[in-house]
Structures are given as C-alpha cells and as structure tokens.
Coordinates of N, CA, C and O in Angstrom, one line a residue:
E1 N -93.8 -30.6 56.8 CA -94.2 -31.5 56.9 C -92.6 -32.0 56.2 O -91.9 -33.0 56.5
D2 N -91.6 -30.7 55.7 CA -90.6 -31.1 55.6 C -89.4 -31.4 56.6 O -88.3 -32.2 56.3
N3 N -89.7 -30.9 57.4 CA -88.9 -30.8 58.7 C -89.1 -32.4 59.5 O -88.3 -32.8 59.6
V4 N -90.3 -32.9 59.3 CA -90.8 -34.0 59.8 C -90.1 -35.0 59.3 O -89.5 -36.2 59.3
K5 N -90.0 -34.9 57.7 CA -89.3 -35.5 56.8 C -88.0 -36.0 57.1 O -87.3 -37.6 57.2
K6 N -87.5 -35.0 57.2 CA -85.6 -35.2 57.5 C -85.9 -35.9 58.7 O -84.5 -36.5 58.7
V7 N -86.7 -35.3 59.9 CA -86.4 -36.2 60.7 C -86.7 -37.8 61.0 O -86.0 -39.0 61.6
L8 N -87.8 -38.0 59.9 CA -87.9 -39.7 59.7 C -86.5 -40.0 59.1 O -85.9 -41.6 59.2
D9 N -86.0 -39.3 58.1 CA -84.7 -40.0 57.5 C -83.9 -40.6 58.6 O -83.3 -41.6 58.4
K10 N -83.6 -39.5 59.7 CA -82.9 -40.3 60.7 C -83.3 -41.0 61.5 O -82.3 -42.2 62.0
V11 N -84.7 -41.1 61.9 CA -84.9 -42.2 62.5 C -85.2 -43.4 61.6 O -84.5 -44.3 62.6
L12 N -85.2 -43.7 60.4 CA -85.2 -44.7 59.6 C -83.2 -45.3 60.0 O -83.3 -46.6 59.6
K13 N -82.6 -44.4 59.6 CA -81.4 -45.1 59.7 C -81.1 -45.7 60.9 O -80.5 -46.6 61.3
D14 N -81.6 -44.8 62.1 CA -81.8 -45.6 63.8 C -82.2 -46.8 63.9 O -81.7 -48.0 64.4
I15 N -83.2 -47.0 63.1 CA -84.1 -48.3 63.3 C -82.9 -49.4 62.7 O -82.9 -50.2 62.6
D16 N -82.5 -48.9 61.1 CA -81.8 -50.1 60.3 C -80.4 -50.6 61.0 O -79.8 -51.3 60.9
K17 N -80.2 -49.4 61.9 CA -78.6 -50.1 62.9 C -79.0 -51.3 64.1 O -78.5 -51.8 64.5
L18 N -80.3 -51.1 64.0 CA -80.7 -52.0 65.0 C -80.5 -53.1 64.7 O -80.8 -54.0 63.7
D19 N -80.2 -54.5 66.1 CA -79.8 -55.3 65.4 C -80.9 -56.5 65.2 O -80.5 -57.9 64.4
I20 N -82.1 -56.2 65.3 CA -82.8 -56.8 65.2 C -83.9 -56.4 63.9 O -84.6 -57.2 63.3
S21 N -83.4 -55.3 63.5 CA -83.8 -55.1 61.9 C -83.1 -55.7 61.0 O -82.0 -55.9 61.0
T22 N -83.8 -56.8 59.9 CA -83.7 -57.8 59.1 C -83.5 -56.9 57.9 O -82.8 -57.6 57.0
K23 N -83.9 -55.8 57.4 CA -83.8 -55.2 56.3 C -84.1 -53.5 56.1 O -84.7 -53.2 57.2
K24 N -83.8 -53.5 55.2 CA -84.1 -51.6 55.2 C -85.2 -51.3 55.3 O -86.1 -51.2 55.0
T25 N -85.3 -50.5 56.4 CA -86.9 -49.3 57.1 C -87.6 -48.5 55.5 O -86.6 -47.7 54.9
E26 N -88.9 -48.4 55.5 CA -89.1 -48.0 54.8 C -90.0 -46.9 55.0 O -90.6 -47.3 56.0
Y27 N -90.1 -45.8 54.0 CA -90.6 -44.8 54.6 C -91.9 -44.7 53.7 O -91.9 -44.5 52.2
L28 N -93.1 -45.0 54.1 CA -94.5 -45.0 53.2 C -95.4 -44.0 52.7 O -96.0 -43.6 51.9
G29 N -94.9 -42.7 53.4 CA -95.7 -41.1 53.2 C -96.5 -41.3 54.1 O -96.6 -41.9 55.4
I30 N -97.7 -40.0 54.2 CA -98.6 -40.1 55.2 C -99.8 -40.7 55.0 O -100.2 -41.1 53.9
D31 N -99.9 -41.6 55.8 CA -101.4 -42.4 56.0 C -102.7 -41.9 56.4 O -103.3 -43.0 56.2
A32 N -102.8 -40.9 57.5 CA -103.9 -40.8 57.6 C -103.8 -39.0 58.1 O -102.8 -38.3 58.9
L33 N -105.0 -38.1 57.8 CA -104.7 -36.8 58.4 C -106.1 -36.6 59.2 O -107.4 -37.5 59.1
K34 N -105.8 -37.0 60.7 CA -106.7 -36.8 62.0 C -107.1 -35.1 62.1 O -106.3 -34.4 62.1
D35 N -108.0 -35.5 63.5 CA -108.7 -34.3 63.8 C -107.2 -33.1 64.6 O -107.2 -31.9 64.0
S36 N -106.3 -33.8 64.8 CA -104.7 -32.8 65.4 C -103.8 -33.7 65.1 O -102.8 -33.5 66.0
S37 N -103.9 -34.3 64.0 CA -102.6 -35.0 63.9 C -102.4 -35.7 62.5 O -103.5 -35.7 61.9
V38 N -101.1 -35.6 62.3 CA -100.6 -36.3 60.8 C -99.7 -37.7 61.1 O -98.7 -37.8 62.0
E39 N -101.0 -38.6 60.5 CA -99.9 -39.8 60.7 C -99.1 -40.1 59.5 O -99.8 -40.7 58.4
Y40 N -97.9 -40.5 59.8 CA -97.1 -41.4 58.8 C -96.9 -42.9 59.4 O -96.6 -43.2 60.3
L41 N -96.5 -43.3 57.8 CA -96.3 -45.1 58.0 C -95.0 -45.2 57.8 O -94.6 -44.8 56.5
I42 N -94.1 -45.8 58.6 CA -93.2 -46.4 58.0 C -93.2 -47.9 58.2 O -94.3 -48.4 58.7
K43 N -92.2 -48.7 57.2 CA -92.7 -50.6 57.3 C -91.2 -50.6 58.0 O -89.9 -50.2 57.5
A44 N -91.0 -51.4 58.8 CA -89.7 -51.8 59.7 C -89.7 -53.8 59.6 O -90.9 -54.2 59.6
Y45 N -88.6 -54.5 59.2 CA -88.2 -55.5 59.1 C -88.0 -56.2 60.2 O -86.8 -56.1 60.7
C46 N -88.3 -57.1 60.6 CA -87.7 -58.2 61.7 C -87.6 -59.8 61.4 O -89.3 -60.4 60.9
R47 N -87.2 -60.4 62.1 CA -87.5 -62.1 62.5 C -89.3 -62.0 63.2 O -89.4 -61.8 63.8
A48 N -89.7 -63.8 62.6 CA -90.9 -63.4 63.4 C -90.6 -63.5 64.9 O -89.7 -64.0 65.6
G49 N -91.8 -63.1 65.9 CA -91.8 -63.3 67.0 C -91.0 -62.0 67.8 O -90.6 -61.6 68.6
D50 N -90.0 -60.6 66.7 CA -89.4 -59.8 67.2 C -90.2 -58.3 67.1 O -89.9 -57.5 67.1
Q51 N -91.5 -58.8 66.6 CA -91.9 -57.6 66.1 C -92.4 -56.8 67.0 O -92.6 -55.5 67.0
Y52 N -92.8 -57.2 68.3 CA -93.4 -56.0 69.5 C -91.9 -55.6 70.1 O -92.1 -54.5 70.0
E53 N -90.8 -56.2 70.0 CA -89.4 -55.4 70.7 C -89.5 -54.2 69.9 O -88.7 -53.4 70.1
L54 N -89.3 -54.5 68.2 CA -89.1 -53.6 67.3 C -89.6 -52.5 67.2 O -89.5 -51.5 67.1
K55 N -91.2 -53.1 67.2 CA -92.0 -51.5 67.6 C -91.8 -50.8 68.6 O -91.8 -49.9 68.8
R56 N -91.5 -51.3 70.0 CA -91.1 -50.6 71.0 C -89.9 -49.7 70.9 O -89.6 -48.6 71.1
K57 N -88.6 -50.5 70.6 CA -87.6 -49.5 70.3 C -87.8 -48.6 69.0 O -87.4 -47.8 69.2
C58 N -88.5 -48.8 67.8 CA -89.3 -47.6 67.1 C -89.7 -46.7 67.6 O -89.5 -45.8 67.2
L59 N -90.6 -46.9 68.1 CA -91.2 -46.0 69.1 C -90.8 -44.7 69.6 O -90.5 -43.5 69.9
S60 N -89.6 -46.0 70.3 CA -88.7 -45.2 71.3 C -87.4 -44.1 70.9 O -87.4 -42.9 70.9
I61 N -87.0 -44.9 69.5 CA -86.5 -44.1 68.7 C -86.9 -42.8 68.0 O -86.7 -41.8 68.0
V62 N -88.8 -42.6 67.6 CA -89.1 -41.7 66.9 C -89.4 -40.5 68.1 O -89.4 -39.7 68.2
K63 N -90.2 -41.0 69.2 CA -90.3 -40.4 70.2 C -88.6 -39.3 70.6 O -88.6 -38.2 71.0
K64 N -87.6 -40.1 70.5 CA -86.6 -39.4 70.8 C -86.1 -38.2 70.2 O -85.7 -36.8 70.0
H65 N -86.2 -38.7 68.6 CA -85.6 -37.4 67.4 C -87.0 -36.5 67.2 O -86.4 -35.4 66.9
F66 N -88.1 -37.0 67.9 CA -88.8 -35.6 67.6 C -88.8 -34.3 68.9 O -88.8 -33.9 69.0
D67 N -88.3 -35.3 70.5 CA -88.1 -34.2 71.0 C -87.1 -33.5 70.6 O -87.4 -32.4 71.2
D68 N -86.2 -34.3 70.1 CA -84.7 -33.4 69.8 C -85.3 -32.3 68.9 O -84.4 -31.3 68.8
N69 N -85.9 -32.1 68.2 CA -86.1 -31.3 66.9 C -87.2 -30.7 67.7 O -87.9 -29.9 66.4
N70 N -87.8 -30.7 68.4 CA -89.2 -29.9 68.6 C -90.7 -30.4 68.2 O -91.3 -29.3 67.7
I71 N -90.7 -31.6 67.8 CA -91.8 -31.8 67.3 C -92.9 -32.5 68.2 O -92.5 -33.3 68.8
K72 N -93.7 -31.8 68.4 CA -94.8 -32.1 69.4 C -95.7 -33.3 68.9 O -96.0 -33.5 67.9
I73 N -95.8 -34.6 69.9 CA -97.2 -35.4 69.1 C -98.2 -35.2 70.0 O -98.1 -34.7 71.4
P74 N -99.4 -35.0 69.5 CA -100.7 -34.7 69.9 C -101.0 -35.8 71.0 O -101.0 -37.3 70.9
Y75 N -101.5 -34.8 72.0 CA -102.5 -36.7 73.1 C -104.0 -35.6 73.4 O -104.0 -34.5 73.2
P76 N -104.8 -36.2 73.5 CA -105.9 -35.8 74.1 C -106.1 -35.2 75.2 O -105.1 -35.4 76.3
Q77 N -106.7 -33.9 75.4 CA -106.7 -33.1 76.3 C -108.5 -33.0 76.9 O -109.0 -32.5 75.8
I78 N -108.3 -33.1 78.2 CA -110.0 -32.4 78.6 C -109.9 -30.9 79.5 O -108.9 -31.0 80.1
E79 N -111.0 -30.4 79.2 CA -110.7 -29.0 79.9 C -111.6 -29.1 80.8 O -113.1 -29.5 80.9
V80 N -111.3 -29.0 82.6 CA -112.2 -29.1 83.3 C -112.3 -27.7 83.9 O -111.9 -27.2 84.1
H81 N -113.6 -27.3 84.0 CA -114.0 -26.0 84.9 C -114.4 -26.1 86.2 O -115.4 -27.1 86.3
N82 N -113.9 -26.2 87.7 CA -114.4 -26.1 88.8 C -114.7 -25.0 89.7 O -113.8 -23.9 89.7
G83 N -115.7 -24.5 89.6 CA -116.5 -23.1 90.5 C -117.6 -23.3 90.2 O -118.3 -24.1 90.0
K84 N -118.0 -21.9 91.4 CA -119.5 -21.7 91.3 C -119.9 -21.5 90.1 O -119.5 -20.2 89.4
R85 N -121.3 -21.2 89.8 CA -122.4 -21.1 88.6 C -122.4 -19.8 89.1 O -123.0 -19.9 90.2
V86 N -122.7 -18.8 88.3 CA -123.3 -17.4 89.0 C -124.7 -17.0 88.2 O -125.0 -17.5 86.9

C-alpha cells in the first residue's frame, strides 16, 4: 500500500497541473476491498460540464503512473478448456 500511496501522490500533482482542474485534488483513502482489487478514492474538482473530460484525463494519468511503477490493474479473466474429455 505504501508504494501505491507514493504513486498516487504523484498522480494528484499531475491532476492539479491540468488546465481544467479548479481546486487541489484530494486523496480520500481506501474506498473498497474487492475480490481481487483495492479501490482508492480521490476527489478532483473542475467546472460544471468538464467532469467527463477530467475523469478521462485522471484515468489516463493513473494508468501511466501505475504502468511506470509496475502496479498491475486487475481485470476479469475467463479460463477456457478446449479438448476431448477422457
């Protein structure tokens, strides 16, 4: 968790540099523990109507920083077996 928090600190700084960010971004902590993931919550601010653009940019920043720091983002996987039954 410490590594993720350090990376999220960098994420927050990059979000604050965006021209559509209107107020300092806040880290609110762990929001949920799921089957194969931990959800962290941040609060970013923008003008009304810019929320979807800001969300896309925030997710892009998170993805870049997580990739750069080898933090894996979980995704659903399905195991398929294709063969004869014995």
